Amino acid sequence: MPPKKAQATTKSGKDKPAKAKSGGKAKKKKWSKGKTRDKLNNAPMFDKTTYGKLYDEVPKYKLITPSIVSERLKVRGSLARFGLEELHSKGLIKLVDKHANQVIYTRNSNEVDAE
């Protein structure tokens, strides 16, 4: 058996301990603040122009719900609900389905044919 050679003075990467080889420490995950939504500035009462739009435009929509009216006319949901009940009582729109949480209306077909 030949005699053992002395180790070289320069160390290679294989001789480093496992901890030193692992590289930089992983950064902690930063939590996002979450998605923020812009606050809606919907009107609490009808003014003349909005009330006019309620009678002019809404009866021409194919699908009419309080959420659609609230979004398009920029009024509160409760106000949209009352406005739709008024249009329905005057016969301008037709009730499709009434549920505890959602009311669905549609336009009167005879009024659209007349135009």
Short mmCIF file of N, CA, C and O in Angstrom, two decimals:
data_model
loop_
_atom_site.label_atom_id
_atom_site.label_comp_id
_atom_site.label_asym_id
_atom_site.label_seq_id
_atom_site.Cartn_x
_atom_site.Cartn_y
_atom_site.Cartn_z
N MET A 1 0.83 -1.16 0.00
CA MET A 1 0.00 0.00 0.00
C MET A 1 0.89 1.25 0.00
O MET A 1 1.78 1.37 0.82
N PRO A 2 0.62 2.21 -0.95
CA PRO A 2 1.45 3.40 -1.00
C PRO A 2 1.16 4.32 0.20
O PRO A 2 0.08 4.25 0.77
N PRO A 3 2.08 5.18 0.55
CA PRO A 3 1.85 6.09 1.68
C PRO A 3 0.76 7.12 1.36
O PRO A 3 0.56 7.51 0.21
N LYS A 4 0.06 7.57 2.39
CA LYS A 4 -1.02 8.56 2.22
C LYS A 4 -0.43 9.92 1.93
O LYS A 4 0.58 10.31 2.51
N LYS A 5 -1.09 10.65 1.02
CA LYS A 5 -0.64 11.99 0.67
C LYS A 5 -1.29 13.00 1.61
O LYS A 5 -2.43 12.83 2.03
N ALA A 6 -0.58 14.06 1.91
CA ALA A 6 -1.12 15.12 2.76
C ALA A 6 -2.18 15.89 1.98
O ALA A 6 -2.08 16.07 0.77
N GLN A 7 -3.19 16.37 2.72
CA GLN A 7 -4.26 17.13 2.05
C GLN A 7 -3.72 18.45 1.53
O GLN A 7 -2.83 19.05 2.10
N ALA A 8 -4.26 18.88 0.40
CA ALA A 8 -3.83 20.14 -0.20
C ALA A 8 -4.30 21.29 0.68
O ALA A 8 -5.32 21.20 1.37
N THR A 9 -3.58 22.38 0.66
CA THR A 9 -3.92 23.52 1.50
C THR A 9 -5.17 24.25 1.00
O THR A 9 -5.88 24.87 1.77
N THR A 10 -5.47 24.18 -0.30
CA THR A 10 -6.68 24.83 -0.82
C THR A 10 -7.84 23.86 -0.71
O THR A 10 -7.73 22.69 -1.07
N LYS A 11 -8.96 24.35 -0.18
CA LYS A 11 -10.13 23.50 -0.02
C LYS A 11 -11.06 23.68 -1.21
O LYS A 11 -11.25 24.79 -1.71
N SER A 12 -11.64 22.61 -1.63
CA SER A 12 -12.63 22.70 -2.71
C SER A 12 -14.01 22.88 -2.07
O SER A 12 -14.18 22.75 -0.87
N GLY A 13 -15.02 23.11 -2.90
CA GLY A 13 -16.37 23.33 -2.40
C GLY A 13 -16.95 22.10 -1.74
O GLY A 13 -17.87 22.19 -0.93
N LYS A 14 -16.41 20.93 -2.02
CA LYS A 14 -16.96 19.70 -1.46
C LYS A 14 -16.61 19.54 0.01
O LYS A 14 -17.27 18.83 0.73
N ASP A 15 -15.57 20.21 0.46
CA ASP A 15 -15.13 20.05 1.84
C ASP A 15 -15.90 20.95 2.81
O ASP A 15 -15.77 20.79 4.02
N LYS A 16 -16.69 21.90 2.32
CA LYS A 16 -17.40 22.82 3.20
C LYS A 16 -18.51 22.08 3.95
O LYS A 16 -19.09 21.14 3.43
N PRO A 17 -18.83 22.52 5.16
CA PRO A 17 -19.92 21.88 5.89
C PRO A 17 -21.26 22.13 5.20
O PRO A 17 -21.43 23.07 4.42
N ALA A 18 -22.26 21.31 5.51
CA ALA A 18 -23.56 21.37 4.85
C ALA A 18 -24.24 22.72 5.05
O ALA A 18 -24.92 23.22 4.16
N LYS A 19 -24.08 23.32 6.22
CA LYS A 19 -24.73 24.60 6.50
C LYS A 19 -24.21 25.71 5.59
O LYS A 19 -24.96 26.53 5.08
N ALA A 20 -22.94 25.73 5.37
CA ALA A 20 -22.33 26.78 4.56
C ALA A 20 -22.70 26.63 3.08
O ALA A 20 -22.74 27.59 2.34
N LYS A 21 -22.99 25.41 2.64
CA LYS A 21 -23.33 25.17 1.24
C LYS A 21 -24.74 25.60 0.88
O LYS A 21 -25.04 25.82 -0.27
N SER A 22 -25.62 25.71 1.87
CA SER A 22 -27.04 25.90 1.59
C SER A 22 -27.35 27.24 0.93
O SER A 22 -28.44 27.42 0.43
N GLY A 23 -26.45 28.19 0.93
CA GLY A 23 -26.69 29.46 0.25
C GLY A 23 -27.32 30.47 1.19
O GLY A 23 -27.32 30.30 2.41
N GLY A 24 -27.89 31.54 0.62
CA GLY A 24 -28.48 32.60 1.42
C GLY A 24 -29.74 32.14 2.13
O GLY A 24 -30.43 31.23 1.68
N LYS A 25 -30.06 32.79 3.22
CA LYS A 25 -31.26 32.43 3.98
C LYS A 25 -32.49 32.91 3.22
O LYS A 25 -32.51 34.02 2.68
N ALA A 26 -33.53 32.08 3.18
CA ALA A 26 -34.74 32.44 2.44
C ALA A 26 -35.45 33.58 3.16
O ALA A 26 -35.53 33.60 4.39
N LYS A 27 -35.97 34.53 2.37
CA LYS A 27 -36.68 35.65 2.96
C LYS A 27 -38.07 35.23 3.38
O LYS A 27 -38.69 34.38 2.74
N LYS A 28 -38.57 35.84 4.46
CA LYS A 28 -39.91 35.52 4.92
C LYS A 28 -40.93 36.09 3.94
O LYS A 28 -40.72 37.14 3.34
N LYS A 29 -42.08 35.39 3.81
CA LYS A 29 -43.13 35.84 2.90
C LYS A 29 -43.80 37.07 3.48
O LYS A 29 -44.15 37.11 4.65
N LYS A 30 -43.94 38.10 2.66
CA LYS A 30 -44.62 39.30 3.09
C LYS A 30 -46.07 39.21 2.65
O LYS A 30 -46.36 38.97 1.49
N TRP A 31 -46.98 39.39 3.58
CA TRP A 31 -48.40 39.29 3.28
C TRP A 31 -48.88 40.56 2.60
O TRP A 31 -48.52 41.66 2.99
N SER A 32 -49.71 40.35 1.57
CA SER A 32 -50.24 41.52 0.86
C SER A 32 -51.33 42.15 1.72
O SER A 32 -51.91 41.52 2.59
N LYS A 33 -51.61 43.40 1.45
CA LYS A 33 -52.62 44.12 2.22
C LYS A 33 -54.03 43.71 1.80
O LYS A 33 -55.01 44.13 2.39
N GLY A 34 -54.15 42.93 0.75
CA GLY A 34 -55.47 42.55 0.25
C GLY A 34 -55.94 43.55 -0.80
O GLY A 34 -55.44 44.66 -0.88
N LYS A 35 -56.90 43.12 -1.58
CA LYS A 35 -57.40 44.00 -2.63
C LYS A 35 -58.39 44.99 -2.02
O LYS A 35 -59.32 44.60 -1.33
N THR A 36 -58.19 46.25 -2.30
CA THR A 36 -59.09 47.26 -1.79
C THR A 36 -60.03 47.70 -2.89
O THR A 36 -59.65 47.80 -4.05
N ARG A 37 -61.28 47.89 -2.51
CA ARG A 37 -62.29 48.31 -3.47
C ARG A 37 -62.63 49.76 -3.24
O ARG A 37 -62.70 50.20 -2.09
N ASP A 38 -62.85 50.49 -4.31
CA ASP A 38 -63.24 51.88 -4.18
C ASP A 38 -64.63 51.95 -3.57
O ASP A 38 -65.53 51.17 -3.92
N LYS A 39 -64.82 52.89 -2.67
CA LYS A 39 -66.12 53.05 -2.03
C LYS A 39 -67.08 53.70 -3.02
O LYS A 39 -66.75 54.69 -3.67
N LEU A 40 -68.26 53.10 -3.13
CA LEU A 40 -69.27 53.64 -4.03
C LEU A 40 -69.90 54.87 -3.40
O LEU A 40 -70.17 54.89 -2.21
N ASN A 41 -70.11 55.88 -4.21
CA ASN A 41 -70.73 57.10 -3.71
C ASN A 41 -72.11 57.21 -4.35
O ASN A 41 -72.36 58.09 -5.17
N ASN A 42 -73.01 56.31 -3.97
CA ASN A 42 -74.34 56.27 -4.57
C ASN A 42 -75.27 57.25 -3.84
O ASN A 42 -75.17 57.46 -2.63
N ALA A 43 -76.18 57.82 -4.62
CA ALA A 43 -77.09 58.82 -4.08
C ALA A 43 -78.13 58.18 -3.17
O ALA A 43 -78.68 57.12 -3.50
N PRO A 44 -78.44 58.81 -2.02
CA PRO A 44 -79.44 58.25 -1.11
C PRO A 44 -80.87 58.63 -1.48
O PRO A 44 -81.82 58.05 -0.94
N MET A 45 -81.03 59.62 -2.37
CA MET A 45 -82.37 60.04 -2.79
C MET A 45 -82.37 60.32 -4.29
O MET A 45 -81.33 60.64 -4.86
N PHE A 46 -83.55 60.23 -4.89
CA PHE A 46 -83.67 60.55 -6.31
C PHE A 46 -83.64 62.07 -6.50
O PHE A 46 -84.30 62.80 -5.77
N ASP A 47 -82.90 62.52 -7.50
CA ASP A 47 -83.04 63.90 -7.93
C ASP A 47 -83.83 63.87 -9.24
O ASP A 47 -84.19 62.79 -9.73
N LYS A 48 -84.11 65.03 -9.80
CA LYS A 48 -85.00 65.06 -10.98
C LYS A 48 -84.43 64.29 -12.17
O LYS A 48 -85.16 63.58 -12.85
N THR A 49 -83.12 64.42 -12.42
CA THR A 49 -82.54 63.74 -13.59
C THR A 49 -82.54 62.22 -13.41
O THR A 49 -82.87 61.49 -14.33
N THR A 50 -82.20 61.78 -12.20
CA THR A 50 -82.17 60.33 -11.95
C THR A 50 -83.58 59.75 -11.99
O THR A 50 -83.79 58.64 -12.50
N TYR A 51 -84.54 60.49 -11.46
CA TYR A 51 -85.93 60.03 -11.46
C TYR A 51 -86.45 59.95 -12.90
O TYR A 51 -87.18 59.03 -13.26
N GLY A 52 -86.03 60.91 -13.72
CA GLY A 52 -86.40 60.88 -15.14
C GLY A 52 -85.80 59.69 -15.84
O GLY A 52 -86.45 59.02 -16.66
N LYS A 53 -84.51 59.37 -15.53
CA LYS A 53 -83.86 58.20 -16.12
C LYS A 53 -84.56 56.91 -15.70
O LYS A 53 -84.66 55.96 -16.48
N LEU A 54 -85.04 56.87 -14.44
CA LEU A 54 -85.75 55.69 -13.95
C LEU A 54 -86.96 55.40 -14.81
O LEU A 54 -87.21 54.25 -15.17
N TYR A 55 -87.71 56.45 -15.18
CA TYR A 55 -88.91 56.25 -15.98
C TYR A 55 -88.62 56.11 -17.48
O TYR A 55 -89.37 55.48 -18.20
N ASP A 56 -87.51 56.70 -17.96
CA ASP A 56 -87.21 56.66 -19.39
C ASP A 56 -86.42 55.41 -19.79
O ASP A 56 -86.76 54.72 -20.75
N GLU A 57 -85.33 55.13 -19.06
CA GLU A 57 -84.39 54.08 -19.48
C GLU A 57 -84.70 52.71 -18.91
O GLU A 57 -84.61 51.70 -19.62
N VAL A 58 -85.06 52.65 -17.65
CA VAL A 58 -85.20 51.35 -16.97
C VAL A 58 -86.26 50.46 -17.62
O VAL A 58 -86.01 49.26 -17.81
N PRO A 59 -87.43 50.97 -18.00
CA PRO A 59 -88.41 50.07 -18.63
C PRO A 59 -87.94 49.48 -19.97
O PRO A 59 -88.55 48.54 -20.48
N LYS A 60 -86.85 50.00 -20.54
CA LYS A 60 -86.34 49.47 -21.80
C LYS A 60 -85.28 48.39 -21.61
O LYS A 60 -84.88 47.75 -22.58
N TYR A 61 -84.79 48.19 -20.37
CA TYR A 61 -83.81 47.13 -20.11
C TYR A 61 -84.48 45.78 -20.30
O TYR A 61 -85.65 45.61 -19.98
N LYS A 62 -83.72 44.82 -20.79
CA LYS A 62 -84.26 43.48 -20.96
C LYS A 62 -84.34 42.75 -19.62
O LYS A 62 -85.31 42.07 -19.32
N LEU A 63 -83.28 42.89 -18.80
CA LEU A 63 -83.25 42.30 -17.47
C LEU A 63 -83.15 43.44 -16.47
O LEU A 63 -82.25 44.28 -16.56
N ILE A 64 -84.08 43.47 -15.51
CA ILE A 64 -84.11 44.56 -14.54
C ILE A 64 -84.07 43.96 -13.14
O ILE A 64 -84.96 43.21 -12.75
N THR A 65 -83.00 44.30 -12.40
CA THR A 65 -82.88 43.91 -11.00
C THR A 65 -82.47 45.14 -10.20
O THR A 65 -81.92 46.09 -10.78
N PRO A 66 -82.68 45.15 -8.89
CA PRO A 66 -82.25 46.30 -8.10
C PRO A 66 -80.75 46.55 -8.20
O PRO A 66 -80.31 47.70 -8.21
N SER A 67 -79.95 45.51 -8.30
CA SER A 67 -78.50 45.70 -8.40
C SER A 67 -78.11 46.37 -9.71
O SER A 67 -77.22 47.22 -9.74
N ILE A 68 -78.77 46.01 -10.80
CA ILE A 68 -78.48 46.62 -12.11
C ILE A 68 -78.87 48.10 -12.10
O ILE A 68 -78.12 48.96 -12.54
N VAL A 69 -80.05 48.39 -11.56
CA VAL A 69 -80.52 49.78 -11.51
C VAL A 69 -79.61 50.60 -10.60
O VAL A 69 -79.24 51.73 -10.93
N SER A 70 -79.20 50.03 -9.48
CA SER A 70 -78.32 50.72 -8.54
C SER A 70 -76.98 51.05 -9.19
O SER A 70 -76.45 52.15 -9.01
N GLU A 71 -76.45 50.12 -9.97
CA GLU A 71 -75.16 50.33 -10.61
C GLU A 71 -75.24 51.35 -11.73
O GLU A 71 -74.37 52.21 -11.86
N ARG A 72 -76.27 51.27 -12.55
CA ARG A 72 -76.36 52.15 -13.72
C ARG A 72 -76.80 53.57 -13.37
O ARG A 72 -76.34 54.52 -13.99
N LEU A 73 -77.70 53.71 -12.41
CA LEU A 73 -78.19 55.05 -12.05
C LEU A 73 -77.43 55.65 -10.89
O LEU A 73 -77.70 56.80 -10.50
N LYS A 74 -76.50 54.91 -10.29
CA LYS A 74 -75.70 55.37 -9.15
C LYS A 74 -76.58 55.78 -7.97
O LYS A 74 -76.44 56.86 -7.39
N VAL A 75 -77.56 54.92 -7.65
CA VAL A 75 -78.39 55.13 -6.46
C VAL A 75 -78.22 53.93 -5.54
O VAL A 75 -77.71 52.88 -5.95
N ARG A 76 -78.63 54.08 -4.30
CA ARG A 76 -78.51 52.99 -3.35
C ARG A 76 -79.47 51.86 -3.70
O ARG A 76 -80.48 52.05 -4.37
N GLY A 77 -79.14 50.66 -3.22
CA GLY A 77 -79.94 49.49 -3.53
C GLY A 77 -81.36 49.58 -3.03
O GLY A 77 -82.30 49.14 -3.69
N SER A 78 -81.54 50.13 -1.82
CA SER A 78 -82.89 50.26 -1.26
C SER A 78 -83.73 51.21 -2.10
O SER A 78 -84.92 50.97 -2.33
N LEU A 79 -83.10 52.26 -2.60
CA LEU A 79 -83.80 53.22 -3.45
C LEU A 79 -84.18 52.58 -4.79
O LEU A 79 -85.27 52.80 -5.32
N ALA A 80 -83.28 51.76 -5.32
CA ALA A 80 -83.56 51.06 -6.57
C ALA A 80 -84.74 50.10 -6.39
O ALA A 80 -85.59 49.97 -7.27
N ARG A 81 -84.78 49.43 -5.25
CA ARG A 81 -85.88 48.51 -4.95
C ARG A 81 -87.22 49.24 -4.94
O ARG A 81 -88.20 48.78 -5.55
N PHE A 82 -87.27 50.37 -4.24
CA PHE A 82 -88.52 51.15 -4.18
C PHE A 82 -88.91 51.68 -5.55
O PHE A 82 -90.09 51.71 -5.89
N GLY A 83 -87.93 52.11 -6.33
CA GLY A 83 -88.22 52.60 -7.67
C GLY A 83 -88.80 51.52 -8.57
O GLY A 83 -89.73 51.76 -9.34
N LEU A 84 -88.25 50.31 -8.45
CA LEU A 84 -88.76 49.21 -9.28
C LEU A 84 -90.17 48.80 -8.84
O LEU A 84 -91.00 48.45 -9.69
N GLU A 85 -90.44 48.85 -7.55
CA GLU A 85 -91.80 48.54 -7.08
C GLU A 85 -92.80 49.56 -7.63
O GLU A 85 -93.92 49.21 -8.00
N GLU A 86 -92.37 50.82 -7.71
CA GLU A 86 -93.23 51.87 -8.26
C GLU A 86 -93.49 51.64 -9.75
O GLU A 86 -94.64 51.76 -10.21
N LEU A 87 -92.44 51.31 -10.50
CA LEU A 87 -92.61 51.04 -11.93
C LEU A 87 -93.52 49.83 -12.15
O LEU A 87 -94.33 49.82 -13.07
N HIS A 88 -93.38 48.83 -11.29
CA HIS A 88 -94.22 47.63 -11.42
C HIS A 88 -95.68 47.94 -11.10
O HIS A 88 -96.58 47.45 -11.79
N SER A 89 -95.90 48.76 -10.09
CA SER A 89 -97.28 49.10 -9.72
C SER A 89 -97.97 49.92 -10.81
O SER A 89 -99.18 49.83 -10.99
N LYS A 90 -97.17 50.70 -11.57
CA LYS A 90 -97.74 51.49 -12.66
C LYS A 90 -97.83 50.70 -13.97
O LYS A 90 -98.30 51.22 -14.97
N GLY A 91 -97.33 49.47 -13.96
CA GLY A 91 -97.44 48.61 -15.13
C GLY A 91 -96.38 48.86 -16.20
O GLY A 91 -96.55 48.44 -17.34
N LEU A 92 -95.29 49.53 -15.86
CA LEU A 92 -94.25 49.80 -16.85
C LEU A 92 -93.29 48.63 -17.02
O LEU A 92 -92.67 48.48 -18.08
N ILE A 93 -93.13 47.79 -15.98
CA ILE A 93 -92.27 46.61 -16.07
C ILE A 93 -93.05 45.40 -15.55
O ILE A 93 -94.05 45.54 -14.85
N LYS A 94 -92.58 44.20 -15.93
CA LYS A 94 -93.29 42.97 -15.59
C LYS A 94 -92.44 42.14 -14.65
O LYS A 94 -91.23 41.98 -14.85
N LEU A 95 -93.06 41.59 -13.59
CA LEU A 95 -92.36 40.76 -12.62
C LEU A 95 -92.11 39.38 -13.20
O LEU A 95 -93.02 38.75 -13.74
N VAL A 96 -90.86 38.91 -13.13
CA VAL A 96 -90.52 37.57 -13.60
C VAL A 96 -90.46 36.62 -12.43
O VAL A 96 -91.08 35.56 -12.43
N ASP A 97 -89.69 36.98 -11.39
CA ASP A 97 -89.52 36.11 -10.24
C ASP A 97 -89.26 36.96 -9.01
O ASP A 97 -88.49 37.92 -9.07
N LYS A 98 -89.90 36.59 -7.90
CA LYS A 98 -89.68 37.30 -6.65
C LYS A 98 -89.23 36.29 -5.61
O LYS A 98 -89.89 35.28 -5.39
N HIS A 99 -88.07 36.56 -5.04
CA HIS A 99 -87.48 35.70 -4.03
C HIS A 99 -87.20 36.57 -2.81
O HIS A 99 -87.26 37.80 -2.91
N ALA A 100 -86.87 35.97 -1.70
CA ALA A 100 -86.61 36.74 -0.49
C ALA A 100 -85.44 37.70 -0.67
O ALA A 100 -85.45 38.81 -0.15
N ASN A 101 -84.44 37.30 -1.45
CA ASN A 101 -83.23 38.10 -1.59
C ASN A 101 -83.11 38.83 -2.92
O ASN A 101 -82.37 39.80 -3.01
N GLN A 102 -83.79 38.37 -3.95
CA GLN A 102 -83.61 38.96 -5.28
C GLN A 102 -84.94 39.03 -6.01
O GLN A 102 -85.71 38.08 -5.99
N VAL A 103 -85.18 40.16 -6.65
CA VAL A 103 -86.39 40.35 -7.46
C VAL A 103 -85.94 40.59 -8.89
O VAL A 103 -85.02 41.37 -9.14
N ILE A 104 -86.58 39.90 -9.83
CA ILE A 104 -86.21 40.02 -11.24
C ILE A 104 -87.42 40.52 -12.02
O ILE A 104 -88.51 39.95 -11.93
N TYR A 105 -87.21 41.58 -12.79
CA TYR A 105 -88.24 42.14 -13.65
C TYR A 105 -87.75 42.11 -15.09
O TYR A 105 -86.57 41.92 -15.36
N THR A 106 -88.68 42.29 -16.01
CA THR A 106 -88.32 42.46 -17.42
C THR A 106 -89.23 43.53 -18.01
O THR A 106 -90.21 43.94 -17.37
N ARG A 107 -88.91 43.96 -19.20
CA ARG A 107 -89.72 45.00 -19.84
C ARG A 107 -91.05 44.41 -20.28
O ARG A 107 -91.19 43.21 -20.51
N ASN A 108 -92.04 45.27 -20.41
CA ASN A 108 -93.34 44.84 -20.92
C ASN A 108 -93.21 44.66 -22.42
O ASN A 108 -92.75 45.57 -23.12
N SER A 109 -93.59 43.52 -22.93
CA SER A 109 -93.41 43.25 -24.35
C SER A 109 -94.34 44.09 -25.22
O SER A 109 -93.98 44.50 -26.31
N ASN A 110 -95.54 44.41 -24.72
CA ASN A 110 -96.46 45.21 -25.53
C ASN A 110 -95.99 46.64 -25.70
O ASN A 110 -96.24 47.26 -26.71
N GLU A 111 -95.27 47.19 -24.70
CA GLU A 111 -94.76 48.56 -24.81
C GLU A 111 -93.63 48.64 -25.83
O GLU A 111 -93.55 49.59 -26.59
N VAL A 112 -92.78 47.63 -25.91
CA VAL A 112 -91.67 47.62 -26.86
C VAL A 112 -92.18 47.47 -28.28
O VAL A 112 -91.67 48.08 -29.22
N ASP A 113 -93.25 46.66 -28.46
CA ASP A 113 -93.83 46.50 -29.79
C ASP A 113 -94.45 47.80 -30.30
O ASP A 113 -94.44 48.06 -31.51
N ALA A 114 -94.99 48.61 -29.40
CA ALA A 114 -95.65 49.85 -29.80
C ALA A 114 -94.66 50.88 -30.33
O ALA A 114 -95.00 51.72 -31.15
N GLU A 115 -93.40 50.81 -29.86
CA GLU A 115 -92.40 51.81 -30.28
C GLU A 115 -91.79 51.50 -31.60
O GLU A 115 -91.69 50.51 -32.14
#
